[in-house]
Amino acid sequence: NIDESLLERAKEPGIEVNGKPLALQSNYAGVDIGKPLLIMGSSGYLEISIRNGSAAEYFGAEAEIKMTI
């Protein structure tokens, strides 16, 4: 689990999910429909999301997604 304090320690975090660079967004409107994004969830942890879609389907993941910061 990646929380906000970990991201704050990185000056300019470069985040990749399954080798694809993603930007941290403050809301879903920051990306086009069907595009991936990273967002801080209500529990305070980083979430991989797709605007109006499924991150599991988009990344072809079943239970594990590789994230690099």
GROMACS .gro file of C-alpha atoms in nm, residues 18-61:
model
   44
   18ASN     CA    1   0.278  -0.226  -1.557
   19GLY     CA    2   0.540  -0.019  -1.740
   20LYS     CA    3   0.299   0.261  -1.838
   21PRO     CA    4   0.363   0.608  -1.689
   22LEU     CA    5   0.060   0.753  -1.509
   23ALA     CA    6  -0.003   1.092  -1.354
   24LEU     CA    7  -0.145   1.148  -1.009
   25GLN     CA    8  -0.477   1.332  -1.043
   26SER     CA    9  -0.682   1.516  -0.783
   27ASN     CA   10  -1.007   1.404  -0.949
   28TYR     CA   11  -1.136   1.187  -1.232
   29ALA     CA   12  -1.205   1.487  -1.458
   30GLY     CA   13  -0.828   1.522  -1.505
   31VAL     CA   14  -0.829   1.249  -1.772
   32ASP     CA   15  -1.045   1.152  -2.067
   33ILE     CA   16  -1.312   0.884  -2.032
   34GLY     CA   17  -1.155   0.537  -2.054
   35LYS     CA   18  -0.803   0.661  -1.965
   36PRO     CA   19  -0.600   0.546  -1.662
   37LEU     CA   20  -0.510   0.762  -1.364
   38LEU     CA   21  -0.376   0.745  -1.012
   39ILE     CA   22  -0.581   0.904  -0.738
   40MET     CA   23  -0.565   0.915  -0.359
   41GLY     CA   24  -0.863   0.715  -0.237
   42SER     CA   25  -1.083   0.802   0.056
   43SER     CA   26  -0.883   0.562   0.276
   44GLY     CA   27  -0.566   0.764   0.208
   45TYR     CA   28  -0.399   0.513  -0.023
   46LEU     CA   29  -0.305   0.545  -0.388
   47GLU     CA   30  -0.556   0.384  -0.622
   48ILE     CA   31  -0.515   0.281  -0.984
   49SER     CA   32  -0.831   0.376  -1.168
   50ILE     CA   33  -0.987   0.414  -1.510
   51ARG     CA   34  -1.232   0.696  -1.566
   52ASN     CA   35  -1.566   0.522  -1.621
   53GLY     CA   36  -1.398   0.184  -1.657
   54SER     CA   37  -1.208  -0.104  -1.497
   55ALA     CA   38  -0.836  -0.085  -1.417
   56ALA     CA   39  -0.822  -0.465  -1.395
   57GLU     CA   40  -0.953  -0.497  -1.751
   58TYR     CA   41  -0.738  -0.211  -1.884
   59PHE     CA   42  -0.413  -0.352  -1.742
   60GLY     CA   43  -0.506  -0.717  -1.787
   61ALA     CA   44  -0.461  -0.774  -1.416
   0.00000   0.00000   0.00000
